[in-house]
Amino acid sequence: MIEDGRALFLQIAEAIEDQIVDGSLGEESQAPSTNELAAFYRINPATAAKGVNVLVDSGVLYKRRGVGMFVTAGARDRVLSARREAFADRYLEPLLAEARRLGISPSDLSALIRERAGSALPAPSPDHPERTDA
């Protein structure tokens, strides 16, 4: 993190989202302060604040006056939904376009993905029973 060429504030927002997704920052729990983020990542506090504000604007965090920033109820689902949509746009659409150019049918593409995925895909979860290993 903090080196991939994207704006630092976006990387800060993504790092907080990562903590929400993996459960280390639960709903209604207090998010790190901008000063804590600035010290940890060795960045300007204004940059950290900009990253936090991205999450406030998207409804992932909210401010309790005089206390700090907190994770919104439903934030994990909101982040997962946005990331799934971004995943589809960034990876699936180009994959499908190339498969069409190469004449790969949807069923052949599905078989190829299952073959290559092996045990890389997560096991089914109660939240997403449609997921299965290859």
Short mmCIF file of C-alpha atoms in Angstrom, two decimals:
data_model
loop_
_atom_site.label_atom_id
_atom_site.label_comp_id
_atom_site.label_asym_id
_atom_site.label_seq_id
_atom_site.Cartn_x
_atom_site.Cartn_y
_atom_site.Cartn_z
CA MET A 1 0.00 0.00 0.00
CA ILE A 2 0.93 3.65 -0.45
CA GLU A 3 3.00 3.03 -3.54
CA ASP A 4 0.89 1.85 -6.44
CA GLY A 5 0.66 5.17 -8.28
CA ARG A 6 -2.92 5.95 -7.31
CA ALA A 7 -3.75 9.01 -5.24
CA LEU A 8 -2.77 8.52 -1.59
CA PHE A 9 -6.20 9.50 -0.28
CA LEU A 10 -7.81 6.76 -2.41
CA GLN A 11 -5.34 4.23 -1.03
CA ILE A 12 -6.21 5.33 2.52
CA ALA A 13 -9.93 4.91 1.78
CA GLU A 14 -9.29 1.46 0.31
CA ALA A 15 -7.20 0.41 3.32
CA ILE A 16 -10.08 1.31 5.64
CA GLU A 17 -12.50 -0.53 3.36
CA ASP A 18 -10.21 -3.57 3.50
CA GLN A 19 -10.47 -3.55 7.30
CA ILE A 20 -14.25 -3.32 7.07
CA VAL A 21 -14.44 -6.19 4.57
CA ASP A 22 -12.13 -8.49 6.56
CA GLY A 23 -13.98 -7.73 9.79
CA SER A 24 -11.12 -6.12 11.67
CA LEU A 25 -13.14 -2.88 11.67
CA GLY A 26 -16.72 -3.82 12.51
CA GLU A 27 -19.91 -1.93 11.93
CA GLU A 28 -20.51 0.83 14.48
CA SER A 29 -16.86 0.61 15.62
CA GLN A 30 -14.63 3.66 15.67
CA ALA A 31 -12.41 4.17 12.63
CA PRO A 32 -8.81 5.38 13.02
CA SER A 33 -8.55 9.15 13.32
CA THR A 34 -6.98 11.20 10.57
CA ASN A 35 -4.01 11.88 12.85
CA GLU A 36 -3.57 8.15 13.51
CA LEU A 37 -3.73 7.42 9.79
CA ALA A 38 -1.31 10.23 9.01
CA ALA A 39 1.19 8.99 11.60
CA PHE A 40 0.87 5.34 10.56
CA TYR A 41 1.27 5.98 6.83
CA ARG A 42 3.57 8.99 7.28
CA ILE A 43 1.40 11.27 5.22
CA ASN A 44 -0.10 14.72 5.64
CA PRO A 45 -3.18 14.71 7.93
CA ALA A 46 -5.12 16.58 5.21
CA THR A 47 -4.49 13.66 2.84
CA ALA A 48 -5.72 11.19 5.46
CA ALA A 49 -8.79 13.38 6.04
CA LYS A 50 -9.51 13.40 2.31
CA GLY A 51 -9.45 9.58 2.29
CA VAL A 52 -11.80 9.43 5.27
CA ASN A 53 -14.13 11.95 3.62
CA VAL A 54 -14.42 9.71 0.55
CA LEU A 55 -15.87 7.07 2.86
CA VAL A 56 -18.14 9.56 4.61
CA ASP A 57 -19.46 10.74 1.24
CA SER A 58 -20.15 7.15 0.18
CA GLY A 59 -21.98 6.34 3.42
CA VAL A 60 -19.36 3.91 4.76
CA LEU A 61 -18.31 6.11 7.70
CA TYR A 62 -20.18 8.72 9.71
CA LYS A 63 -19.04 11.35 12.19
CA ARG A 64 -20.05 11.56 15.83
CA ARG A 65 -19.38 15.13 16.79
CA GLY A 66 -16.56 15.39 19.29
CA VAL A 67 -15.92 11.64 19.27
CA GLY A 68 -14.69 10.63 15.82
CA MET A 69 -15.57 8.61 12.76
CA PHE A 70 -17.52 5.36 12.96
CA VAL A 71 -18.37 2.56 10.57
CA THR A 72 -21.95 2.76 9.34
CA ALA A 73 -24.35 -0.13 9.85
CA GLY A 74 -24.44 -1.99 6.54
CA ALA A 75 -21.04 -0.65 5.49
CA ARG A 76 -19.54 -4.08 4.80
CA ASP A 77 -22.35 -4.99 2.40
CA ARG A 78 -22.09 -1.56 0.75
CA VAL A 79 -18.33 -1.94 0.22
CA LEU A 80 -18.65 -5.52 -1.03
CA SER A 81 -21.35 -4.51 -3.49
CA ALA A 82 -19.29 -1.63 -4.85
CA ARG A 83 -16.19 -3.79 -5.13
CA ARG A 84 -18.05 -6.58 -6.92
CA GLU A 85 -19.37 -4.05 -9.42
CA ALA A 86 -15.87 -2.63 -9.91
CA PHE A 87 -14.50 -6.16 -10.30
CA ALA A 88 -17.03 -6.91 -13.02
CA ASP A 89 -16.24 -3.68 -14.86
CA ARG A 90 -12.48 -3.98 -14.53
CA TYR A 91 -11.97 -7.70 -15.12
CA LEU A 92 -15.09 -9.49 -16.34
CA GLU A 93 -16.13 -7.15 -19.13
CA PRO A 94 -12.70 -7.29 -20.83
CA LEU A 95 -12.56 -11.07 -20.26
CA LEU A 96 -15.96 -11.57 -21.86
CA ALA A 97 -15.10 -9.30 -24.77
CA GLU A 98 -11.91 -11.25 -25.47
CA ALA A 99 -13.72 -14.58 -25.14
CA ARG A 100 -16.24 -13.41 -27.75
CA ARG A 101 -13.41 -12.36 -30.10
CA LEU A 102 -11.81 -15.78 -29.70
CA GLY A 103 -15.07 -17.66 -30.17
CA ILE A 104 -15.02 -19.12 -26.66
CA SER A 105 -18.54 -20.08 -25.61
CA PRO A 106 -19.84 -19.16 -22.15
CA SER A 107 -19.81 -22.83 -21.11
CA ASP A 108 -16.21 -23.29 -22.36
CA LEU A 109 -15.17 -20.10 -20.57
CA SER A 110 -16.82 -21.31 -17.37
CA ALA A 111 -15.04 -24.66 -17.66
CA LEU A 112 -11.72 -22.90 -18.27
CA ILE A 113 -12.20 -20.71 -15.20
CA ARG A 114 -13.09 -23.71 -13.03
CA GLU A 115 -10.06 -25.60 -14.33
CA ARG A 116 -7.70 -22.71 -13.62
CA ALA A 117 -9.23 -21.70 -10.31
CA GLY A 118 -8.61 -24.99 -8.54
CA SER A 119 -8.87 -24.29 -4.85
CA ALA A 120 -8.30 -20.55 -5.29
CA LEU A 121 -12.00 -19.72 -4.96
CA PRO A 122 -13.58 -19.53 -1.51
CA ALA A 123 -15.83 -22.28 -0.25
CA PRO A 124 -19.55 -21.56 -0.07
CA SER A 125 -20.57 -19.24 2.74
CA PRO A 126 -23.94 -18.86 4.46
CA ASP A 127 -24.19 -15.35 2.94
CA HIS A 128 -23.37 -16.58 -0.58
CA PRO A 129 -24.41 -20.23 -1.00
CA GLU A 130 -24.07 -19.90 -4.78
CA ARG A 131 -20.30 -19.93 -4.38
CA THR A 132 -18.68 -23.31 -4.84
CA ASP A 133 -15.18 -24.60 -5.23
CA ALA A 134 -14.18 -25.61 -8.73
#
